[in-house]
């Protein structure tokens, strides 16, 4: 996202809509992958109740190609999850 477009609530609106649709479908959990350098997005996810789920972290080559990339051509996608049926 362009820096000038940040802070206008679009990301939060999109995340809220995804969660709303998941609840409508009676999903138990919403999961997502992001990158540590996406600090604003990660703060948003945590503010919305998502929590780190490192057991679902993926190496980017694995995510897109099904196999690992060399370390200098890769990065880790961090997993987050929101449990919708806590209790």
PDB file of C-alpha atoms in Angstrom:
ATOM      1  CA  UNK A   1       0.000   0.000   0.000  1.00  0.00           C
ATOM      2  CA  UNK A   2       1.249   3.470  -0.767  1.00  0.00           C
ATOM      3  CA  UNK A   3       2.232   5.482   2.323  1.00  0.00           C
ATOM      4  CA  UNK A   4      -0.349   8.187   1.500  1.00  0.00           C
ATOM      5  CA  UNK A   5      -3.120   5.571   1.558  1.00  0.00           C
ATOM      6  CA  UNK A   6      -2.252   4.285   5.018  1.00  0.00           C
ATOM      7  CA  UNK A   7      -4.203   5.190   8.123  1.00  0.00           C
ATOM      8  CA  UNK A   8      -7.558   5.572   6.421  1.00  0.00           C
ATOM      9  CA  UNK A   9      -9.128   2.409   7.820  1.00  0.00           C
ATOM     10  CA  UNK A  10      -9.176   0.383   4.612  1.00  0.00           C
ATOM     11  CA  UNK A  11      -7.100  -2.481   6.014  1.00  0.00           C
ATOM     12  CA  UNK A  12      -9.224  -2.668   9.139  1.00  0.00           C
ATOM     13  CA  UNK A  13     -12.433  -2.615   7.093  1.00  0.00           C
ATOM     14  CA  UNK A  14     -11.152  -5.469   4.919  1.00  0.00           C
ATOM     15  CA  UNK A  15     -10.066  -7.519   7.930  1.00  0.00           C
ATOM     16  CA  UNK A  16     -13.395  -6.886   9.675  1.00  0.00           C
ATOM     17  CA  UNK A  17     -15.279  -8.034   6.579  1.00  0.00           C
ATOM     18  CA  UNK A  18     -13.221 -11.230   6.379  1.00  0.00           C
ATOM     19  CA  UNK A  19     -13.954 -11.967  10.031  1.00  0.00           C
ATOM     20  CA  UNK A  20     -17.651 -11.154   9.554  1.00  0.00           C
ATOM     21  CA  UNK A  21     -17.877 -13.576   6.627  1.00  0.00           C
ATOM     22  CA  UNK A  22     -16.037 -16.269   8.577  1.00  0.00           C
ATOM     23  CA  UNK A  23     -18.459 -15.880  11.507  1.00  0.00           C
ATOM     24  CA  UNK A  24     -21.405 -15.976   9.091  1.00  0.00           C
ATOM     25  CA  UNK A  25     -20.113 -19.319   7.847  1.00  0.00           C
ATOM     26  CA  UNK A  26     -19.597 -20.509  11.429  1.00  0.00           C
ATOM     27  CA  UNK A  27     -15.841 -20.901  10.969  1.00  0.00           C
ATOM     28  CA  UNK A  28     -13.884 -21.712  14.096  1.00  0.00           C
ATOM     29  CA  UNK A  29     -10.748 -19.791  13.136  1.00  0.00           C
ATOM     30  CA  UNK A  30      -9.425 -17.190  10.712  1.00  0.00           C
ATOM     31  CA  UNK A  31      -5.766 -17.499   9.765  1.00  0.00           C
ATOM     32  CA  UNK A  32      -3.397 -15.322   7.802  1.00  0.00           C
ATOM     33  CA  UNK A  33       0.252 -15.040   6.878  1.00  0.00           C
ATOM     34  CA  UNK A  34       2.263 -11.829   6.912  1.00  0.00           C
ATOM     35  CA  UNK A  35       5.860 -10.669   7.161  1.00  0.00           C
ATOM     36  CA  UNK A  36       7.668  -9.133  10.145  1.00  0.00           C
ATOM     37  CA  UNK A  37       8.521  -5.992   8.132  1.00  0.00           C
ATOM     38  CA  UNK A  38       4.791  -5.249   7.770  1.00  0.00           C
ATOM     39  CA  UNK A  39       4.708  -3.649  11.212  1.00  0.00           C
ATOM     40  CA  UNK A  40       1.551  -1.558  10.738  1.00  0.00           C
ATOM     41  CA  UNK A  41      -0.398  -4.567   9.435  1.00  0.00           C
ATOM     42  CA  UNK A  42       0.869  -6.768  12.258  1.00  0.00           C
ATOM     43  CA  UNK A  43      -0.196  -4.184  14.847  1.00  0.00           C
ATOM     44  CA  UNK A  44      -3.635  -4.048  13.208  1.00  0.00           C
ATOM     45  CA  UNK A  45      -4.028  -7.828  13.308  1.00  0.00           C
ATOM     46  CA  UNK A  46      -3.035  -7.946  16.972  1.00  0.00           C
ATOM     47  CA  UNK A  47      -5.413  -5.084  17.811  1.00  0.00           C
ATOM     48  CA  UNK A  48      -8.215  -7.059  16.121  1.00  0.00           C
ATOM     49  CA  UNK A  49      -7.466 -10.061  18.331  1.00  0.00           C
ATOM     50  CA  UNK A  50      -5.248 -12.138  16.054  1.00  0.00           C
ATOM     51  CA  UNK A  51      -2.411 -13.922  17.854  1.00  0.00           C
ATOM     52  CA  UNK A  52       0.846 -15.324  16.528  1.00  0.00           C
ATOM     53  CA  UNK A  53       0.662 -18.975  15.539  1.00  0.00           C
ATOM     54  CA  UNK A  54       4.315 -19.825  14.843  1.00  0.00           C
ATOM     55  CA  UNK A  55       3.467 -23.486  14.368  1.00  0.00           C
ATOM     56  CA  UNK A  56       1.947 -22.421  11.014  1.00  0.00           C
ATOM     57  CA  UNK A  57       4.819 -20.190   9.846  1.00  0.00           C
ATOM     58  CA  UNK A  58       5.971 -20.973   6.315  1.00  0.00           C
ATOM     59  CA  UNK A  59       9.081 -20.347   4.300  1.00  0.00           C
ATOM     60  CA  UNK A  60       8.071 -18.331   1.235  1.00  0.00           C
ATOM     61  CA  UNK A  61       9.346 -20.885  -1.263  1.00  0.00           C
ATOM     62  CA  UNK A  62       7.333 -23.569   0.487  1.00  0.00           C
ATOM     63  CA  UNK A  63       4.249 -21.346   0.398  1.00  0.00           C
ATOM     64  CA  UNK A  64       4.342 -20.691  -3.347  1.00  0.00           C
ATOM     65  CA  UNK A  65       6.320 -23.548  -4.856  1.00  0.00           C
ATOM     66  CA  UNK A  66       5.971 -26.395  -2.386  1.00  0.00           C
ATOM     67  CA  UNK A  67       9.736 -26.529  -1.863  1.00  0.00           C
ATOM     68  CA  UNK A  68      12.309 -24.548   0.058  1.00  0.00           C
ATOM     69  CA  UNK A  69      14.284 -21.737  -1.551  1.00  0.00           C
ATOM     70  CA  UNK A  70      17.945 -21.023  -0.823  1.00  0.00           C
ATOM     71  CA  UNK A  71      18.304 -18.961   2.392  1.00  0.00           C
ATOM     72  CA  UNK A  72      19.386 -15.831   0.484  1.00  0.00           C
ATOM     73  CA  UNK A  73      16.235 -15.970  -1.672  1.00  0.00           C
ATOM     74  CA  UNK A  74      13.710 -16.614   1.051  1.00  0.00           C
ATOM     75  CA  UNK A  75      11.875 -15.177   4.036  1.00  0.00           C
ATOM     76  CA  UNK A  76       9.486 -16.527   6.632  1.00  0.00           C
ATOM     77  CA  UNK A  77       5.780 -15.821   6.405  1.00  0.00           C
ATOM     78  CA  UNK A  78       4.503 -15.410   9.929  1.00  0.00           C
ATOM     79  CA  UNK A  79       1.165 -16.987  10.776  1.00  0.00           C
ATOM     80  CA  UNK A  80      -1.542 -15.307  12.831  1.00  0.00           C
ATOM     81  CA  UNK A  81      -4.889 -16.730  13.887  1.00  0.00           C
ATOM     82  CA  UNK A  82      -8.124 -15.459  15.369  1.00  0.00           C
ATOM     83  CA  UNK A  83     -10.162 -18.036  17.244  1.00  0.00           C
ATOM     84  CA  UNK A  84     -13.837 -17.282  16.665  1.00  0.00           C
ATOM     85  CA  UNK A  85     -15.248 -19.940  18.989  1.00  0.00           C
ATOM     86  CA  UNK A  86     -13.353 -19.317  22.206  1.00  0.00           C
ATOM     87  CA  UNK A  87     -14.899 -20.247  25.428  1.00  0.00           C
TER      88      UNK A  87
END
